[in-house]
mmCIF file of C-alpha atoms in Angstrom:
data_model
loop_
_atom_site.group_PDB
_atom_site.id
_atom_site.type_symbol
_atom_site.label_atom_id
_atom_site.label_comp_id
_atom_site.label_asym_id
_atom_site.label_seq_id
_atom_site.Cartn_x
_atom_site.Cartn_y
_atom_site.Cartn_z
ATOM 1 C CA MET W 1 11.319 -35.917 5.127
ATOM 2 C CA THR W 2 12.018 -32.161 5.191
ATOM 3 C CA VAL W 3 11.973 -32.134 1.368
ATOM 4 C CA GLY W 4 8.514 -33.722 1.399
ATOM 5 C CA LEU W 5 7.224 -31.190 3.938
ATOM 6 C CA ILE W 6 8.500 -28.226 1.911
ATOM 7 C CA ALA W 7 7.061 -29.777 -1.268
ATOM 8 C CA GLY W 8 3.692 -30.213 0.447
ATOM 9 C CA ALA W 9 3.719 -26.657 1.778
ATOM 10 C CA LEU W 10 4.494 -25.202 -1.669
ATOM 11 C CA THR W 11 1.829 -27.181 -3.526
ATOM 12 C CA SER W 12 -0.696 -26.491 -0.730
ATOM 13 C CA MET W 13 -0.176 -22.729 -0.872
ATOM 14 C CA ALA W 14 0.058 -22.421 -4.663
ATOM 15 C CA ALA W 15 -3.545 -21.373 -5.252
ATOM 16 C CA VAL W 16 -3.458 -18.586 -2.624
ATOM 17 C CA PRO W 17 -1.777 -15.912 -4.809
ATOM 18 C CA GLN W 18 -4.113 -16.733 -7.709
ATOM 19 C CA LEU W 19 -7.139 -16.363 -5.431
ATOM 20 C CA LEU W 20 -5.848 -13.044 -4.040
ATOM 21 C CA ARG W 21 -5.156 -11.723 -7.543
ATOM 22 C CA THR W 22 -8.616 -12.715 -8.764
ATOM 23 C CA LEU W 23 -10.318 -11.156 -5.722
ATOM 24 C CA ARG W 24 -8.347 -7.944 -6.349
ATOM 25 C CA THR W 25 -8.759 -7.588 -10.121
ATOM 26 C CA ARG W 26 -12.173 -9.297 -10.528
ATOM 27 C CA HIS W 27 -11.008 -10.473 -13.933
ATOM 28 C CA VAL W 28 -11.010 -14.151 -14.855
ATOM 29 C CA ARG W 29 -10.866 -14.167 -18.660
ATOM 30 C CA ASP W 30 -7.495 -15.935 -18.952
ATOM 31 C CA ILE W 31 -8.192 -18.555 -16.288
ATOM 32 C CA SER W 32 -9.354 -22.001 -17.361
ATOM 33 C CA VAL W 33 -12.138 -23.063 -14.996
ATOM 34 C CA TRP W 34 -10.917 -26.647 -15.343
ATOM 35 C CA GLN W 35 -7.760 -26.089 -13.314
ATOM 36 C CA PRO W 36 -9.568 -25.043 -10.096
ATOM 37 C CA LEU W 37 -12.331 -27.616 -10.718
ATOM 38 C CA LEU W 38 -9.892 -30.505 -11.220
ATOM 39 C CA LEU W 39 -7.795 -29.389 -8.239
ATOM 40 C CA PHE W 40 -10.924 -29.020 -6.094
ATOM 41 C CA ALA W 41 -12.095 -32.531 -7.005
ATOM 42 C CA GLY W 42 -8.562 -33.916 -6.602
ATOM 43 C CA VAL W 43 -7.823 -32.430 -3.180
ATOM 44 C CA PHE W 44 -11.353 -33.361 -2.031
ATOM 45 C CA LEU W 45 -10.506 -36.988 -2.860
ATOM 46 C CA TRP W 46 -7.098 -36.614 -1.138
ATOM 47 C CA ILE W 47 -9.014 -35.570 1.997
ATOM 48 C CA VAL W 48 -11.358 -38.561 1.629
ATOM 49 C CA TYR W 49 -8.278 -40.761 1.207
ATOM 50 C CA GLY W 50 -6.755 -39.096 4.293
ATOM 51 C CA PHE W 51 -9.814 -40.117 6.308
ATOM 52 C CA LEU W 52 -9.699 -43.656 4.891
ATOM 53 C CA ILE W 53 -6.073 -44.185 5.916
ATOM 54 C CA ASP W 54 -6.349 -41.988 9.061
ATOM 55 C CA ASP W 55 -3.680 -39.537 7.901
ATOM 56 C CA VAL W 56 -4.271 -36.197 9.607
ATOM 57 C CA PRO W 57 -1.404 -34.270 7.888
ATOM 58 C CA LEU W 58 -2.772 -35.313 4.470
ATOM 59 C CA ILE W 59 -6.224 -34.002 5.450
ATOM 60 C CA LEU W 60 -4.895 -30.724 6.854
ATOM 61 C CA ALA W 61 -2.521 -30.067 3.932
ATOM 62 C CA ASN W 62 -5.394 -30.310 1.478
ATOM 63 C CA LEU W 63 -7.852 -28.030 3.279
ATOM 64 C CA ILE W 64 -6.232 -24.805 2.025
ATOM 65 C CA PRO W 65 -6.213 -25.822 -1.674
ATOM 66 C CA LEU W 66 -9.778 -27.165 -1.256
ATOM 67 C CA VAL W 67 -11.017 -23.757 -0.103
ATOM 68 C CA CYS W 68 -8.897 -21.749 -2.577
ATOM 69 C CA ASN W 69 -9.780 -23.783 -5.658
ATOM 70 C CA GLY W 70 -13.469 -24.060 -4.788
ATOM 71 C CA TRP W 71 -13.540 -20.289 -4.299
ATOM 72 C CA LEU W 72 -11.664 -19.698 -7.579
ATOM 73 C CA ALA W 73 -14.126 -21.842 -9.523
ATOM 74 C CA VAL W 74 -17.003 -19.803 -8.036
ATOM 75 C CA LEU W 75 -15.226 -16.527 -8.919
ATOM 76 C CA LYS W 76 -14.659 -17.724 -12.486
ATOM 77 C CA PHE W 77 -18.440 -17.941 -12.880
ATOM 78 C CA ARG W 78 -19.236 -14.812 -10.855
ATOM 79 C CA TYR W 79 -16.792 -12.542 -12.729
ATOM 80 C CA ARG W 80 -17.206 -14.108 -16.175
ATOM 81 C CA CYS W 81 -18.983 -11.010 -17.533
ATOM 82 C CA ASN W 82 -16.448 -8.483 -16.226
ATOM 83 C CA ASP W 83 -14.342 -8.658 -19.371
ATOM 84 C CA GLU W 84 -17.006 -7.065 -21.474
ATOM 85 C CA MET W 85 -15.728 -3.858 -19.858
ATOM 86 C CA PRO W 86 -12.579 -2.146 -21.173
ATOM 87 C CA ALA W 87 -9.484 -3.964 -19.955
ATOM 88 C CA ASP W 88 -8.626 -1.069 -17.643
ATOM 89 C CA ARG W 89 -6.885 -3.263 -15.124
ATOM 90 C CA ALA W 90 -4.717 -5.055 -17.626
ATOM 91 C CA THR W 91 -1.530 -4.802 -15.595
ATOM 92 C CA ALA W 92 0.869 -7.664 -16.152
ATOM 93 C CA MET Q 1 -6.208 -47.024 -2.689
ATOM 94 C CA THR Q 2 -8.425 -46.350 -5.722
ATOM 95 C CA VAL Q 3 -9.501 -43.040 -4.171
ATOM 96 C CA GLY Q 4 -5.847 -42.033 -3.798
ATOM 97 C CA LEU Q 5 -5.093 -42.955 -7.418
ATOM 98 C CA ILE Q 6 -8.037 -40.935 -8.747
ATOM 99 C CA ALA Q 7 -7.059 -38.016 -6.504
ATOM 100 C CA GLY Q 8 -3.494 -38.183 -7.821
ATOM 101 C CA ALA Q 9 -4.650 -38.354 -11.430
ATOM 102 C CA LEU Q 10 -6.924 -35.310 -11.021
ATOM 103 C CA THR Q 11 -4.314 -33.124 -9.314
ATOM 104 C CA SER Q 12 -1.642 -34.267 -11.805
ATOM 105 C CA MET Q 13 -3.741 -33.331 -14.830
ATOM 106 C CA ALA Q 14 -5.158 -30.072 -13.437
ATOM 107 C CA ALA Q 15 -2.676 -27.741 -15.143
ATOM 108 C CA VAL Q 16 -3.183 -29.267 -18.605
ATOM 109 C CA PRO Q 17 -6.402 -27.349 -19.514
ATOM 110 C CA GLN Q 18 -4.882 -24.099 -18.258
ATOM 111 C CA LEU Q 19 -1.783 -24.670 -20.401
ATOM 112 C CA LEU Q 20 -3.905 -25.502 -23.475
ATOM 113 C CA ARG Q 21 -6.069 -22.421 -22.946
ATOM 114 C CA THR Q 22 -3.025 -20.157 -22.578
ATOM 115 C CA LEU Q 23 -1.350 -21.628 -25.685
ATOM 116 C CA ARG Q 24 -4.578 -21.043 -27.623
ATOM 117 C CA THR Q 25 -5.456 -17.520 -26.456
ATOM 118 C CA ARG Q 26 -1.924 -16.184 -25.796
ATOM 119 C CA HIS Q 27 -3.402 -14.054 -23.027
ATOM 120 C CA VAL Q 28 -2.093 -14.275 -19.467
ATOM 121 C CA ARG Q 29 -3.303 -11.067 -17.809
ATOM 122 C CA ASP Q 30 -5.522 -12.733 -15.206
ATOM 123 C CA ILE Q 31 -3.049 -15.471 -14.264
ATOM 124 C CA SER Q 32 -0.896 -15.012 -11.185
ATOM 125 C CA VAL Q 33 2.638 -16.138 -12.055
ATOM 126 C CA TRP Q 34 3.013 -17.358 -8.468
ATOM 127 C CA GLN Q 35 0.653 -20.291 -8.898
ATOM 128 C CA PRO Q 36 2.671 -22.012 -11.668
ATOM 129 C CA LEU Q 37 5.957 -21.017 -9.986
ATOM 130 C CA LEU Q 38 4.947 -22.418 -6.577
ATOM 131 C CA LEU Q 39 3.527 -25.562 -8.185
ATOM 132 C CA PHE Q 40 6.673 -25.990 -10.301
ATOM 133 C CA ALA Q 41 8.906 -25.686 -7.236
ATOM 134 C CA GLY Q 42 6.588 -27.910 -5.197
ATOM 135 C CA VAL Q 43 6.300 -30.752 -7.699
ATOM 136 C CA PHE Q 44 10.061 -30.518 -8.378
ATOM 137 C CA LEU Q 45 10.625 -31.162 -4.665
ATOM 138 C CA TRP Q 46 8.038 -33.985 -4.747
ATOM 139 C CA ILE Q 47 10.135 -35.573 -7.502
ATOM 140 C CA VAL Q 48 13.319 -35.093 -5.439
ATOM 141 C CA TYR Q 49 11.485 -36.656 -2.476
ATOM 142 C CA GLY Q 50 10.354 -39.500 -4.754
ATOM 143 C CA PHE Q 51 13.994 -40.214 -5.629
ATOM 144 C CA LEU Q 52 14.995 -40.031 -1.944
ATOM 145 C CA ILE Q 53 12.389 -42.598 -0.884
ATOM 146 C CA ASP Q 54 12.598 -44.587 -4.163
ATOM 147 C CA ASP Q 55 8.934 -44.046 -5.014
ATOM 148 C CA VAL Q 56 8.503 -44.326 -8.795
ATOM 149 C CA PRO Q 57 4.731 -43.536 -8.902
ATOM 150 C CA LEU Q 58 5.379 -40.304 -6.967
ATOM 151 C CA ILE Q 59 8.069 -39.320 -9.491
ATOM 152 C CA LEU Q 60 5.928 -40.180 -12.529
ATOM 153 C CA ALA Q 61 2.775 -38.487 -11.183
ATOM 154 C CA ASN Q 62 4.643 -35.221 -10.770
ATOM 155 C CA LEU Q 63 6.292 -35.110 -14.205
ATOM 156 C CA ILE Q 64 3.170 -33.815 -15.990
ATOM 157 C CA PRO Q 65 2.531 -30.918 -13.571
ATOM 158 C CA LEU Q 66 6.282 -30.144 -13.605
ATOM 159 C CA VAL Q 67 6.221 -29.664 -17.379
ATOM 160 C CA CYS Q 68 2.841 -27.873 -17.466
ATOM 161 C CA ASN Q 69 3.588 -25.418 -14.680
ATOM 162 C CA GLY Q 70 7.103 -24.666 -15.867
ATOM 163 C CA TRP Q 71 5.713 -24.019 -19.341
ATOM 164 C CA LEU Q 72 2.903 -21.819 -17.926
ATOM 165 C CA ALA Q 73 5.381 -19.684 -15.983
ATOM 166 C CA VAL Q 74 7.417 -19.188 -19.181
ATOM 167 C CA LEU Q 75 4.236 -18.280 -21.125
ATOM 168 C CA LYS Q 76 3.237 -15.764 -18.441
ATOM 169 C CA PHE Q 77 6.477 -13.892 -19.172
ATOM 170 C CA ARG Q 78 6.402 -14.425 -22.945
ATOM 171 C CA TYR Q 79 2.807 -13.206 -23.405
ATOM 172 C CA ARG Q 80 2.824 -10.503 -20.730
ATOM 173 C CA CYS Q 81 2.649 -7.716 -23.362
ATOM 174 C CA ASN Q 82 -0.206 -9.250 -25.360
ATOM 175 C CA ASP Q 83 -2.854 -7.464 -23.310
ATOM 176 C CA GLU Q 84 -1.826 -4.096 -24.616
ATOM 177 C CA MET Q 85 -3.738 -5.216 -27.721
ATOM 178 C CA PRO Q 86 -7.540 -4.925 -27.830
ATOM 179 C CA ALA Q 87 -9.100 -7.781 -25.900
ATOM 180 C CA ASP Q 88 -10.352 -9.355 -29.094
ATOM 181 C CA ARG Q 89 -10.180 -12.881 -27.734
ATOM 182 C CA ALA Q 90 -11.998 -12.108 -24.518
ATOM 183 C CA THR Q 91 -14.264 -15.124 -24.680
ATOM 184 C CA ALA Q 92 -15.251 -16.435 -21.287
#
């Protein structure tokens, strides 16, 4: 049970550092838009499934990745032209 | 049930396009290493949890993201110096 909770917490929070990095650097060249789009669609359906089977933890656990991945997909489009500038923020 | 299966398929496959893009471009500047690391740790624990509760679909569904995210974390380190080159592959 504890293992499952830790696993859920880790996979739920995984997109947060990527979102923070993207908001900070405003560079998205190396990010595939399909990862946030697929995760957004996937966790959206997990939330739908959570409602269907009345599972509140499943719904709550997927809200954070829903927001993060939706936001990342938007940023991928918004910042797509930023890499025509010199790669001045190319810190690893 | 079908909704849950589609949700699982989408979240399982989400890292595949990112891995393919990174293998193709060899650029990782805009990727936070924490996303693949957290997902790797998370899906590893999901697999452990799957063994604990004897849930074969849970184990199988997490094998693809385990491989993809582990591989992505390795690539983030391997290609971290590639962005000292001109950004000649900076296609959006």
